[in-house]
Amino acid sequence: MSAVLDNHGHGHGRVHDPHDHHGGYGGIMRWVTTTNHKDIGTLYLWFSLIMFMVGGVMALVIRAELFQPGLQIVNPDFFNQMTTMHGLIMVFGAIMPAFVGFANWQIPMMIGAPDMAFARMNNWSFWILPFAASLLILSFFMPGGAPGVGWTLYAPLTVQMGIGMDLTIFAIHLLGMSSIMGSINILTTILNMRAPGMTLMRMPMFVWTWLITAYLLVAVMPVLAGAVTMTLTDRHFGTTFFNAAGGGDPVLYQHIFWFFGHPEVYIIALPAFGVVSQVIPAFSRKPLFGYASMVSATTGIAVLSFIVWAHHMYTVGMPVTGQLFFMYATMLIAVPTGVKVFNWVATMWHGSLTFETPMLFALGFLFLFTLGGFTGLVLSLVPVDIQLHDTYYVVAHFHYVMVAGALFAAFAGVYFWLPKWIGRMYDETLGKWHFWLTMIFFNVTFFVQHFAGLAGMPRRIPDYPLMFETWNRISSIGAFGFGFSQLLFLYVVLKAIRSGEKAPERPWEGADSIDWTLLPTPAPYHTFETPPVIEEAP
Amino acid sequence: MNQALLDQRVRDNRRMLVKLSVVALAMFGFGFALVPLYEKICQALGVNTLIAPDRAYANTQVDLTRSVTIELDANAHDLAWRFRPMLRHLTVHPGELAQVEYEIVNVRETPVTAQAIPSYGPQNAGQYLRKLECFCFTQQTLAAGETRRMPVVFQIDPALPKDVNTITLSYTFFEVAGASKE
């Protein structure tokens, strides 16, 4: 596969040996040994797409079983493995690597750097991922199968699981190391390697969101590593961190996990915000409204994300004072988030709007992420959450923010940047089909889950009473539609790579970050080897 | 970019790498540090439900603000049994568990089976006198000349109306027809 056309912009007539460009290797070894941020970005994106399909199949197994009451297709144990692995694969295998892929491709080009700060560590950050994913998949084939404990891996159930749990713990260690190394890379690149004149307050918002996200990652990923290490030692080395008989407490696991877990969801959301902050101004032909307040709001969200974790734990027996603190802090996060939503809308106000596929996904994000935020606000209320905790209302909430939020933003990013990466346009008609099918089926799948949750349907159950039948049937139909619509995305991407129309230098006239204004389309293999001097704010 | 600047950049990058790696390691340690930290902070804030020392259980069921007198009465209706309570009356708090004993003597020369039936004064007090154990739950068969002591374990429901201060519990033994051998 060659994601980059032979166009280097060197401007001299040297005859190029085809092997010259890619570190001296061709074929598979090029990809194994690459230290080029574009290649590594491509690797992350393909890995993410494959894991998205794998996690998607698991979701369809879940929805197939839930299509009707009664147990028809899988046994409850395997169903629990599906829910667990669907969550782990989507979070750690699909959505996070997707945004890291965007970071790798875009950050150096957007700040005028030739590559990431630690190009070889970058290679290792990626190649850890297929190994980690293999460990996760391998757990299915172990005695006992994959762990069926929920992606949140609560003790004490995890302490009782079979060897599949240990494989999962090692996979998480690897995934964590990959993320931490990647974040160190991103932080160092952004802080040390901006071109002259590219001050922090002139950087594209996508770079800002990744700067903040990388800090979050370095801070909380190690805590997750600690939590699963404690689980490992409780399992095999006689510790009793989470065992009351030894003086420990299962609730302690929840505190440690969610100290990571809540910032984690912002780690997923902030880069999505960053993509949207690139796309909406481009298709409004207007600068992003309130750049400085966007930076502050993103920082505010990140800081606040550290003090709200126990809103995932309202029902563990916390004293009311604790519940109230976390409730108020959680409601507070709605404020900077609202600022961002307002700023995106204000960007469009009096803009000259066109609705190509990236913009469609960005607008879908804007509407549906906001809805997800509202249900989050509902859940933040202690008395309400006591009723809705561990029901499908929660499942609906996080799928709105994770799928209609982060995934839609990722789609927007792919459609937006694909021309820059491969020098070809995707098929706009098919892209629009992908958007509308995704939009409709997403809502069919997940909107009705709010009702199921409000009616009392618990989550993580393979079977349910008749009263929940209607919502589950509708949701399952939507899920299959949603799943098959993503095959269209795969086709659109492949078709663009193989035979897409050649992209103009500036396919999006409103896009004005330096990756668009100072670089050819497609971007050459090496860019900004000589840093540009940034004269005025983009 | 000249070589000196490139070298400086490499040095700057390395410095950041070291600093951030230290942060990552520190946060890993912080995760473990949370274990004693939670213990200390929960203790300091007084929310330590697992490790709190046992406190003496406060009895919330017995209403110590009032006393009720229970008067005991026993009849053997047409039955050749001597039947009497060992106490004529006792005073209890509502919610408090009490036990009284009755003595039954079969003065006949044949075995006799009988059933005790309770009645209460005032009549509605019966629903507040909760018996946990009573000889009246089953038929009693006494051999000729047998003497038996049997308990009644009961508790007055604290919901007993405030104006009731005395409850009379009266048992009457009725012979079960056809059960005794003649």
Coordinates of C-alpha atoms in Angstrom, one line a residue, chain B residues 17-137:
Chain B
L17 CA 11.4 13.0 27.9
V18 CA 13.1 12.6 31.3
K19 CA 10.7 15.0 33.1
L20 CA 7.6 13.4 31.6
S21 CA 8.8 9.9 32.3
V22 CA 9.3 10.9 35.9
V23 CA 5.8 12.2 36.0
A24 CA 4.5 8.9 34.6
L25 CA 6.4 6.9 37.1
A26 CA 5.2 9.2 39.9
M27 CA 1.6 8.8 38.9
F28 CA 2.1 5.0 38.9
G29 CA 3.3 5.3 42.4
F30 CA 0.4 7.7 43.2
G31 CA -2.0 4.9 42.2
F32 CA -0.5 2.6 44.9
A33 CA -0.2 5.5 47.3
L34 CA -4.0 5.9 47.0
V35 CA -4.3 2.7 49.1
P36 CA -3.0 4.2 52.4
L37 CA -4.2 7.7 51.4
Y38 CA -7.8 6.6 51.3
E39 CA -7.4 4.9 54.6
K40 CA -6.0 8.0 56.2
I41 CA -8.3 10.5 54.6
C42 CA -11.4 8.4 55.3
Q43 CA -10.4 8.1 58.9
A44 CA -9.7 11.8 59.2
L45 CA -13.1 12.6 57.7
G46 CA -14.9 10.0 59.7
V47 CA -16.3 8.1 56.7
N48 CA -14.4 4.9 57.4
T49 CA -17.3 2.4 57.6
L50 CA -15.1 -0.8 57.2
I51 CA -12.4 -0.1 59.7
A52 CA -14.5 1.8 62.2
P53 CA -14.3 0.2 65.7
D54 CA -17.5 -1.6 66.9
R55 CA -19.7 0.6 68.9
A56 CA -22.2 -0.7 71.3
Y57 CA -25.4 -1.4 69.6
A58 CA -28.2 0.9 70.5
N59 CA -31.5 -0.8 70.8
T60 CA -34.0 1.0 68.7
Q61 CA -36.8 -1.4 69.0
V62 CA -37.7 -1.2 72.7
D63 CA -39.8 1.8 73.6
L64 CA -38.5 2.6 77.0
T65 CA -40.8 5.6 77.5
R66 CA -43.8 3.5 78.4
S67 CA -44.7 0.4 80.3
V68 CA -47.6 -2.0 79.8
T69 CA -48.9 -4.3 82.4
I70 CA -49.8 -7.8 81.2
E71 CA -52.4 -9.7 83.3
L72 CA -52.5 -13.4 82.9
D73 CA -55.5 -15.6 83.2
A74 CA -55.9 -19.3 82.7
N75 CA -59.1 -21.5 82.5
A76 CA -59.6 -25.1 81.8
H77 CA -63.2 -25.0 80.5
D78 CA -64.9 -28.2 81.6
L79 CA -61.6 -29.9 81.4
A80 CA -60.2 -31.9 84.3
W81 CA -56.8 -30.1 84.1
R82 CA -55.2 -27.8 86.5
F83 CA -54.0 -24.8 84.5
R84 CA -52.4 -21.8 86.0
P85 CA -49.8 -19.2 85.0
M86 CA -46.7 -19.0 87.2
L87 CA -47.1 -15.2 87.3
R88 CA -50.3 -13.3 87.7
H89 CA -49.0 -10.2 86.0
L90 CA -45.9 -8.6 84.6
T91 CA -44.8 -5.3 83.3
V92 CA -43.0 -4.9 80.0
H93 CA -41.9 -2.2 77.6
P94 CA -43.3 -2.3 74.1
G95 CA -40.7 -4.1 71.9
E96 CA -39.2 -6.0 74.8
L97 CA -39.2 -9.7 74.6
A98 CA -40.9 -11.4 77.5
Q99 CA -41.4 -15.0 78.6
V100 CA -44.0 -16.4 81.0
E101 CA -44.6 -20.0 82.0
Y102 CA -47.8 -21.9 82.6
E103 CA -48.3 -25.1 84.4
I104 CA -50.7 -27.7 83.2
V105 CA -51.7 -30.9 85.2
N106 CA -53.8 -33.7 83.8
V107 CA -55.7 -34.9 86.9
R108 CA -57.6 -37.6 84.9
E109 CA -56.6 -41.2 84.8
T110 CA -56.5 -41.2 81.0
P111 CA -54.5 -39.2 78.4
V112 CA -56.2 -36.1 77.3
T113 CA -55.6 -33.9 74.3
A114 CA -56.6 -30.2 74.4
Q115 CA -56.1 -27.0 72.6
A116 CA -55.6 -23.6 74.3
I117 CA -57.4 -20.7 72.8
P118 CA -56.3 -17.1 73.7
S119 CA -58.5 -14.1 74.2
Y120 CA -57.5 -10.6 74.9
G121 CA -58.7 -7.6 76.8
P122 CA -59.1 -5.0 75.3
Q123 CA -60.2 -7.0 72.3
N124 CA -58.1 -5.1 69.8
A125 CA -54.9 -5.5 71.9
G126 CA -54.6 -8.9 70.5
Q127 CA -53.1 -7.7 67.3
Y128 CA -50.3 -5.9 69.2
L129 CA -49.4 -8.9 71.4
R130 CA -47.1 -10.8 69.1
K131 CA -46.4 -14.4 70.3
L132 CA -43.2 -15.9 69.1
E133 CA -43.6 -19.2 71.0
C134 CA -46.7 -20.6 72.7
F135 CA -48.2 -23.8 73.8
C136 CA -51.3 -22.6 72.2
F137 CA -49.8 -23.0 68.7

